Tab-separated table of N, CA, C and O in Angstrom:
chain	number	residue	atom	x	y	z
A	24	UNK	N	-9.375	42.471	-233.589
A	24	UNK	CA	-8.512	43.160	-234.552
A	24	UNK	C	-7.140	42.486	-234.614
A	24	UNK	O	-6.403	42.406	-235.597
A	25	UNK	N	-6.980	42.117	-233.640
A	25	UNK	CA	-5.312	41.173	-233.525
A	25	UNK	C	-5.401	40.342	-233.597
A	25	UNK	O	-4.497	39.804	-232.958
A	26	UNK	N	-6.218	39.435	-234.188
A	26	UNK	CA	-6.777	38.086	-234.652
A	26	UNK	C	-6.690	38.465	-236.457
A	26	UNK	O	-5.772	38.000	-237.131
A	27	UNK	N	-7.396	39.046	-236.854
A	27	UNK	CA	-7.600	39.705	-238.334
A	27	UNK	C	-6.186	40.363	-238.715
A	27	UNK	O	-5.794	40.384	-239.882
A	28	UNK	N	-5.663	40.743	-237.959
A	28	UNK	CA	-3.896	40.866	-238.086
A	28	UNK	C	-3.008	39.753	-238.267
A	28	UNK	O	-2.337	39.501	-239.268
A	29	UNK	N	-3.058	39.296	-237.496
A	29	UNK	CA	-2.223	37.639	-237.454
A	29	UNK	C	-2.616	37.253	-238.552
A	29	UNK	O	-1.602	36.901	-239.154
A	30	UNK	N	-3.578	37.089	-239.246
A	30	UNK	CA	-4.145	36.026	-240.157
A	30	UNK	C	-3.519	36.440	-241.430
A	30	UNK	O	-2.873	35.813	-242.270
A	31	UNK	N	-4.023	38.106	-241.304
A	31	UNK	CA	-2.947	38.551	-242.759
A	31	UNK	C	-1.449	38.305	-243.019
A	31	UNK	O	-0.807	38.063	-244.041
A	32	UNK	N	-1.026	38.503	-241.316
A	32	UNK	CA	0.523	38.188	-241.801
A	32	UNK	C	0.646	36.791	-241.783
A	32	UNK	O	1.800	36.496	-242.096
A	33	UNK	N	-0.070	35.764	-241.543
A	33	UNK	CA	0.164	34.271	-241.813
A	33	UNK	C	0.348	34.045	-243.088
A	33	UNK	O	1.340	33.503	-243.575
A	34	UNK	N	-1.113	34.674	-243.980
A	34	UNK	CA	-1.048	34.420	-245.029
A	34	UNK	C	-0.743	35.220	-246.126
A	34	UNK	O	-0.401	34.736	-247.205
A	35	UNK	N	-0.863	36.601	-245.886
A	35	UNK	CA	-0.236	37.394	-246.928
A	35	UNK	C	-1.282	38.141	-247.579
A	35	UNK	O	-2.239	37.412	-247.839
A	36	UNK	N	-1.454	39.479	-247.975
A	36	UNK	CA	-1.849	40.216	-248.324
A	36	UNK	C	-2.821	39.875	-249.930
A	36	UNK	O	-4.021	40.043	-250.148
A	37	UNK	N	-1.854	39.414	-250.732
A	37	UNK	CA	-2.996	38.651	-251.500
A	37	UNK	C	-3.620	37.273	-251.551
A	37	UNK	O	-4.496	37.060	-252.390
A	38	UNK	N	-3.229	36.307	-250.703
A	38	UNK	CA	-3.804	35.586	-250.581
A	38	UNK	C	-5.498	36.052	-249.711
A	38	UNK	O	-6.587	35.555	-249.999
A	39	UNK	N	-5.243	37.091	-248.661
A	39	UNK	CA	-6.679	37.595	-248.197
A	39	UNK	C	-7.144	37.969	-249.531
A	39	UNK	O	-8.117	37.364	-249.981
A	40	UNK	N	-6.760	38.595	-250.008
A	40	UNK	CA	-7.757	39.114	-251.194
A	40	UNK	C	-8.652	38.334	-252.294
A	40	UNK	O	-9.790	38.347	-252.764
A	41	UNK	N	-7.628	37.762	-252.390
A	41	UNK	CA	-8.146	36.440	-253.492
A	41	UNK	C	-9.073	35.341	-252.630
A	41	UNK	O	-9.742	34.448	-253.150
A	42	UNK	N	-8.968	35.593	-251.280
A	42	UNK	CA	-10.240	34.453	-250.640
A	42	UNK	C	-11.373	35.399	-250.528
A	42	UNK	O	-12.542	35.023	-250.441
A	43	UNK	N	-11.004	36.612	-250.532
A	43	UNK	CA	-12.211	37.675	-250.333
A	43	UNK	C	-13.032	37.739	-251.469
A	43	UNK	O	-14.236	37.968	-251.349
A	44	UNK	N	-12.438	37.537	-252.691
A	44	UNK	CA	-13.078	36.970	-254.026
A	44	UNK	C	-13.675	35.699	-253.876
A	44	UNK	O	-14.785	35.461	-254.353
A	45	UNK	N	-13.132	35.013	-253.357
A	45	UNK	CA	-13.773	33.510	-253.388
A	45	UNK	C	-15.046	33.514	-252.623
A	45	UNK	O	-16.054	33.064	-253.168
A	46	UNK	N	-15.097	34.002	-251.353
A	46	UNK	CA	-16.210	33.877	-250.595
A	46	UNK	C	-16.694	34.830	-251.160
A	46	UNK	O	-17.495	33.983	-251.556
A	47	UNK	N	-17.157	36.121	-251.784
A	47	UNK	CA	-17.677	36.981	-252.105
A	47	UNK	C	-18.427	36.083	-253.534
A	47	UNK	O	-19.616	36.374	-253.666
A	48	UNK	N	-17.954	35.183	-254.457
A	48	UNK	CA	-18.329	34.786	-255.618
A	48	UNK	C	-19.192	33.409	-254.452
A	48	UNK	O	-20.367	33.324	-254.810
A	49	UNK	N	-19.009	32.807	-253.727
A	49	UNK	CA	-19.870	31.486	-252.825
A	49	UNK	C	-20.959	31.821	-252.458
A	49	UNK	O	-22.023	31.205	-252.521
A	50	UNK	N	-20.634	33.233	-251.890
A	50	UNK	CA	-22.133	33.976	-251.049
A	50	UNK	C	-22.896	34.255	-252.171
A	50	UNK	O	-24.049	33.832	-252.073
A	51	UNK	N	-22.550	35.006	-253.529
A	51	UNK	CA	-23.340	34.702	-255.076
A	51	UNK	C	-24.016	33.915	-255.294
A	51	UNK	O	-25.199	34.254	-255.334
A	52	UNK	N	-23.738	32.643	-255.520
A	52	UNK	CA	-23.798	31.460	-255.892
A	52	UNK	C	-24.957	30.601	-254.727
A	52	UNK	O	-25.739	29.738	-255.128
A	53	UNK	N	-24.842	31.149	-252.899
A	53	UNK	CA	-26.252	30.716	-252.410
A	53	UNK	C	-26.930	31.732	-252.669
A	53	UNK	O	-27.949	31.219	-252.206
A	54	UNK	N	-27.295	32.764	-253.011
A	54	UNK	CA	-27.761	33.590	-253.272
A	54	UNK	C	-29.099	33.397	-254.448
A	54	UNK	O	-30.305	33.641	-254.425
A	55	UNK	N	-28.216	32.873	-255.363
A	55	UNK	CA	-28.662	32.606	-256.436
A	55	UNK	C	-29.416	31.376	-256.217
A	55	UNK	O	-30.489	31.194	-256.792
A	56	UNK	N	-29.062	30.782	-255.659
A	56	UNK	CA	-29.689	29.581	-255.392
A	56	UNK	C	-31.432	29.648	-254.857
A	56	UNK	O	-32.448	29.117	-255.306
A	57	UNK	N	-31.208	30.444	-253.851
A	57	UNK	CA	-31.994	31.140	-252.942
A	57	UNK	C	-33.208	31.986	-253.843
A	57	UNK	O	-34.387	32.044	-253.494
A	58	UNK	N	-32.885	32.344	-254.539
A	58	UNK	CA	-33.808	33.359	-255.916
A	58	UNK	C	-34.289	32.145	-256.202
A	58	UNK	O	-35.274	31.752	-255.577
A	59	UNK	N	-33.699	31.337	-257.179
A	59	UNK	CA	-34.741	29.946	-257.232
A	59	UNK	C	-35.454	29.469	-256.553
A	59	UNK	O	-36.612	29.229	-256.896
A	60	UNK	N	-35.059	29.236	-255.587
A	60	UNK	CA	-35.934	28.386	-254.576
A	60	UNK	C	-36.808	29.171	-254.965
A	60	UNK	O	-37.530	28.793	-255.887
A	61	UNK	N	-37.007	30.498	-254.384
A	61	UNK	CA	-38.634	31.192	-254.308
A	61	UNK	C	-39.024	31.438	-255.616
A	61	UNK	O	-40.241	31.566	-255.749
A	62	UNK	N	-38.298	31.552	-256.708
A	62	UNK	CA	-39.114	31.680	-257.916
A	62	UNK	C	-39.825	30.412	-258.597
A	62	UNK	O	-40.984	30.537	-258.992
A	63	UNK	N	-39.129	29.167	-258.741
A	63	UNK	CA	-39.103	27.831	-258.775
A	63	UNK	C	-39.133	26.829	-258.020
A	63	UNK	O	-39.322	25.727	-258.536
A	64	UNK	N	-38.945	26.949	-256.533
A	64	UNK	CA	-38.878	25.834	-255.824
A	64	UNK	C	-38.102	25.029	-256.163
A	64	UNK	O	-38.556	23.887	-256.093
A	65	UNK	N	-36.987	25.111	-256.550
A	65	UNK	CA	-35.781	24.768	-256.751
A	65	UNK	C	-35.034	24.575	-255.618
A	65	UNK	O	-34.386	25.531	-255.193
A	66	UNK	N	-34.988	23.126	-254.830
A	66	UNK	CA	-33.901	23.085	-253.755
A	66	UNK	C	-34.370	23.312	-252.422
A	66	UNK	O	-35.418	23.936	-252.256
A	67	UNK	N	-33.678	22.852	-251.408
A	67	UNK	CA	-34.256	22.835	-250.165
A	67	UNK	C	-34.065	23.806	-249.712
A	67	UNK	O	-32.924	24.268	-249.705
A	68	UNK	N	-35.281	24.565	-249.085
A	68	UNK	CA	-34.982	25.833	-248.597
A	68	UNK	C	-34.286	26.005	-247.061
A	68	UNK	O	-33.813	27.057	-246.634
A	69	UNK	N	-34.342	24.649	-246.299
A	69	UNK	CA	-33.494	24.704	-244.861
A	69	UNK	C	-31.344	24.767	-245.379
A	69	UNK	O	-30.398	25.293	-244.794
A	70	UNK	N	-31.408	24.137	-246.389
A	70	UNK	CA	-29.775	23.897	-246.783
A	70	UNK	C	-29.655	25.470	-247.510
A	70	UNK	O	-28.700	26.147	-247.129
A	71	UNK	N	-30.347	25.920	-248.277
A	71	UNK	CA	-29.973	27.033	-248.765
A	71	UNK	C	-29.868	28.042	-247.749
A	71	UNK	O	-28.862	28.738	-247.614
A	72	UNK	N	-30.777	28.119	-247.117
A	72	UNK	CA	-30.724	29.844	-246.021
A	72	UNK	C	-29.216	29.160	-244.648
A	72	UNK	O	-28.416	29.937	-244.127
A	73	UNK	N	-29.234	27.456	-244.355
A	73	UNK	CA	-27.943	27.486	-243.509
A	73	UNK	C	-26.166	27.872	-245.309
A	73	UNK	O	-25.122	28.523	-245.318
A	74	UNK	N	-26.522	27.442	-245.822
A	74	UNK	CA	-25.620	28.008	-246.958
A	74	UNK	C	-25.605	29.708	-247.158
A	74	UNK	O	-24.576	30.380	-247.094
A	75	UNK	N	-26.497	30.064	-247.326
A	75	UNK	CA	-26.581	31.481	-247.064
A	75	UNK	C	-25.694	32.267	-245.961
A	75	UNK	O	-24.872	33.176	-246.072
A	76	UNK	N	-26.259	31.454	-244.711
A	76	UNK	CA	-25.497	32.130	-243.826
A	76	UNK	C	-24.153	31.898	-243.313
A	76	UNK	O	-23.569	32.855	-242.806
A	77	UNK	N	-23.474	30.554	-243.384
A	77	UNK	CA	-22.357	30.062	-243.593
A	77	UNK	C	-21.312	31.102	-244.488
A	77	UNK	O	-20.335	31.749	-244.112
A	78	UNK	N	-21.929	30.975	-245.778
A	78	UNK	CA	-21.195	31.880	-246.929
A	78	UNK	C	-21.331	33.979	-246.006
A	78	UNK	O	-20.323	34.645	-245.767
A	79	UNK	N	-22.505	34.375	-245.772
A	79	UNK	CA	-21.678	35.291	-245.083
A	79	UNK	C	-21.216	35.756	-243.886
A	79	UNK	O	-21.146	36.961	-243.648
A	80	UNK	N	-20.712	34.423	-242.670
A	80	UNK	CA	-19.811	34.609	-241.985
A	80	UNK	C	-18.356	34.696	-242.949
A	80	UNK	O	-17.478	35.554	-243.042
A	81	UNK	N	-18.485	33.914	-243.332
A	81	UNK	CA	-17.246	33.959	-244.782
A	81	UNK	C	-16.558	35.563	-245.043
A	81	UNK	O	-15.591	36.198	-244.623
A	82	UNK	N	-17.661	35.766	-245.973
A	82	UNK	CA	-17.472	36.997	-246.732
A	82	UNK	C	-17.407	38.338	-245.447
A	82	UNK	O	-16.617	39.254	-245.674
A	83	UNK	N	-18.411	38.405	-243.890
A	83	UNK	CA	-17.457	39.113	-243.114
A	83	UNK	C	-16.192	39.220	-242.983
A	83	UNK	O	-15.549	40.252	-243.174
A	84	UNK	N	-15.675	37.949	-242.585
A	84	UNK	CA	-14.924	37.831	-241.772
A	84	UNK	C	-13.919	38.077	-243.166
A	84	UNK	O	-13.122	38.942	-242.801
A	85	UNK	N	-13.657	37.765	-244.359
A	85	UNK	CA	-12.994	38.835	-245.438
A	85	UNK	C	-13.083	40.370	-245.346
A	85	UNK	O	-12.130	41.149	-245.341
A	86	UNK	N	-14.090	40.601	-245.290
A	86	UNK	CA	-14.571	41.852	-245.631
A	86	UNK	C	-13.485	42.688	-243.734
A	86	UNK	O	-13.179	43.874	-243.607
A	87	UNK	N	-13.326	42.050	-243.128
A	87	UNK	CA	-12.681	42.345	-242.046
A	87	UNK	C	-11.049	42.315	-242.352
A	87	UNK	O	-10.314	43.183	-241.881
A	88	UNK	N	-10.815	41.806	-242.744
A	88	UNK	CA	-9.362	41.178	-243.355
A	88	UNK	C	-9.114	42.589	-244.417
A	88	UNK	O	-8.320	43.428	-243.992
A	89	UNK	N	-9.804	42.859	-245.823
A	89	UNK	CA	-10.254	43.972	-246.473
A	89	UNK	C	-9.599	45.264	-245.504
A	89	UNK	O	-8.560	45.905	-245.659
A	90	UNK	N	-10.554	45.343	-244.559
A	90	UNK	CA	-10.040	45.979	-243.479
A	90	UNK	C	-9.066	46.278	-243.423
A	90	UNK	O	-8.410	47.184	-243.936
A	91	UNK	N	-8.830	45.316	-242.598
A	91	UNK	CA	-7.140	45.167	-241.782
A	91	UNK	C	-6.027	45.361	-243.318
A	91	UNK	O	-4.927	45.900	-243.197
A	92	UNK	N	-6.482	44.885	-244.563
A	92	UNK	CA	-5.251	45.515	-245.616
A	92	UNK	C	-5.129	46.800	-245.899
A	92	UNK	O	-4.090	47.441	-246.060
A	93	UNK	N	-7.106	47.434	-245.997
A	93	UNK	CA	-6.948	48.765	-247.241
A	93	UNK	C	-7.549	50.070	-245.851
A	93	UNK	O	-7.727	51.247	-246.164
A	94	UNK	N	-7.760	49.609	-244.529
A	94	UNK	CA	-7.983	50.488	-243.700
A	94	UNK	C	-9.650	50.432	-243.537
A	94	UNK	O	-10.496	49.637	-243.947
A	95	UNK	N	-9.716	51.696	-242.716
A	95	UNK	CA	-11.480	51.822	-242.298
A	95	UNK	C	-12.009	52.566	-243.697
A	95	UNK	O	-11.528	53.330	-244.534
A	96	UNK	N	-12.944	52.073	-243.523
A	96	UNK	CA	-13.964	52.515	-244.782
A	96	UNK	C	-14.921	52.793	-244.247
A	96	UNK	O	-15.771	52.474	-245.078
A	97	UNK	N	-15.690	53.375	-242.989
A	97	UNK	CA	-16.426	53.877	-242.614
A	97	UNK	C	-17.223	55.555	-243.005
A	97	UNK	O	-18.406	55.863	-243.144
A	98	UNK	N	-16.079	56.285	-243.078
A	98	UNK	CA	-16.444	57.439	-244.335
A	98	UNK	C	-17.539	57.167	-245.823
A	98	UNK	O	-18.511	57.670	-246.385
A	99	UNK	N	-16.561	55.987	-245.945
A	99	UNK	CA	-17.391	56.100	-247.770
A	99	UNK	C	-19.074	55.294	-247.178
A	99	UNK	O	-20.131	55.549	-247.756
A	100	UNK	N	-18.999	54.495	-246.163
A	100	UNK	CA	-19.961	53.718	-245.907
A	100	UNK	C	-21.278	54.963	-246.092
A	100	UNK	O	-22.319	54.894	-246.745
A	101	UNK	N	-20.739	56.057	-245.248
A	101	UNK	CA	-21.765	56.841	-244.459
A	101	UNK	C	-22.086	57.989	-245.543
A	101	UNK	O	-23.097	58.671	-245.376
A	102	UNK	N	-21.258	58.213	-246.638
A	102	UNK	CA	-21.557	58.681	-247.817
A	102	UNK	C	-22.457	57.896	-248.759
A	102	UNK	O	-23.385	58.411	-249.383
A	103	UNK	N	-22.170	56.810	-248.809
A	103	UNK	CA	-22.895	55.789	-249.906
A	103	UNK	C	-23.843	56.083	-249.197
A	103	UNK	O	-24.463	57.022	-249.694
A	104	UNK	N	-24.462	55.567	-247.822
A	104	UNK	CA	-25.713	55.810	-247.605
A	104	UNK	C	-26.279	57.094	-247.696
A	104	UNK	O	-27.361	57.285	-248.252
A	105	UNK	N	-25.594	58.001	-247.172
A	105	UNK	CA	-26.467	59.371	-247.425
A	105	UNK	C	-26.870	59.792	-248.647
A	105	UNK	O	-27.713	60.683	-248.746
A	106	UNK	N	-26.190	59.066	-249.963
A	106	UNK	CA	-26.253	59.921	-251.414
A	106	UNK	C	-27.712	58.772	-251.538
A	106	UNK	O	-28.593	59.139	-252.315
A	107	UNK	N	-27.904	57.588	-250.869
A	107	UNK	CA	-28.573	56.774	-251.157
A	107	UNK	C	-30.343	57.330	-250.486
A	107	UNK	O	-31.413	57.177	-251.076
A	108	UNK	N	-30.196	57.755	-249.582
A	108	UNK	CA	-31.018	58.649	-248.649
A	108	UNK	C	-31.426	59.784	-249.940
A	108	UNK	O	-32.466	59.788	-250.599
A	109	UNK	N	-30.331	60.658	-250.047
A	109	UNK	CA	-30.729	61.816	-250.968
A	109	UNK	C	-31.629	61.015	-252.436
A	109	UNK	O	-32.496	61.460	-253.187
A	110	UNK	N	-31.196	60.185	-252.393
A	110	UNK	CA	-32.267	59.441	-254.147
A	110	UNK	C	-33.453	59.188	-253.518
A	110	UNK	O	-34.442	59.687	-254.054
A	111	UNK	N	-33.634	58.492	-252.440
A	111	UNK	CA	-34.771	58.422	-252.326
A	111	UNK	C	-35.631	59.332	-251.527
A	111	UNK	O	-36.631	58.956	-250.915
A	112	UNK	N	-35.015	61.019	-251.582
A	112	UNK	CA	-36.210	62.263	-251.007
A	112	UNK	C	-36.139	62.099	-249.881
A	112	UNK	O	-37.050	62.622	-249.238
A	113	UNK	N	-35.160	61.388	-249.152
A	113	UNK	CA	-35.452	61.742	-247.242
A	113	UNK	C	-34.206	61.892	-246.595
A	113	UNK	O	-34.161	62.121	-245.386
């Protein structure tokens, strides 16, 4: 947590944000890649799944930063899932 602190005040509140966009639009983008492969065989599937996972240490380690700007979001987490639970009858 005092690592993910430092970093914000190094760089500043929107600069996290705007990389949290960036890696959030990268992790997309293998993603997408990744849909091809298996629909088309499009692309090597060893570079895509290490791209895959590269992109979301990324987008954690934002999504941590997220954090450390807008607070815990653990509430809404445990709501989203439960309303998600209630759609599907269990």
């Amino acid at each position: 947590r005092q690592r993910q602190m430092c970093i914000r005040d190094r760089f500043g509140e929107s600069a996290q944000i705007l990389m949290a966009v960036e890696e959030m639009s990268e992790l997309q983008k293998a993603l997408l890649k990744y849909l091809r492969f298996k629909d088309h065989e499009q692309g090597d599937e060893a570079e895509i799944l290490a791209a895959i996972s590269e992109e979301r240490a990324d987008v954690e380690i934002m999504l941590n930063q997220l954090h450390v700007i807008f607070g815990d979001n653990a509430d809404m987490e445990i709501a989203k899932l439960e309303h998600l639970c209630e759609l599907l009858g269990e």
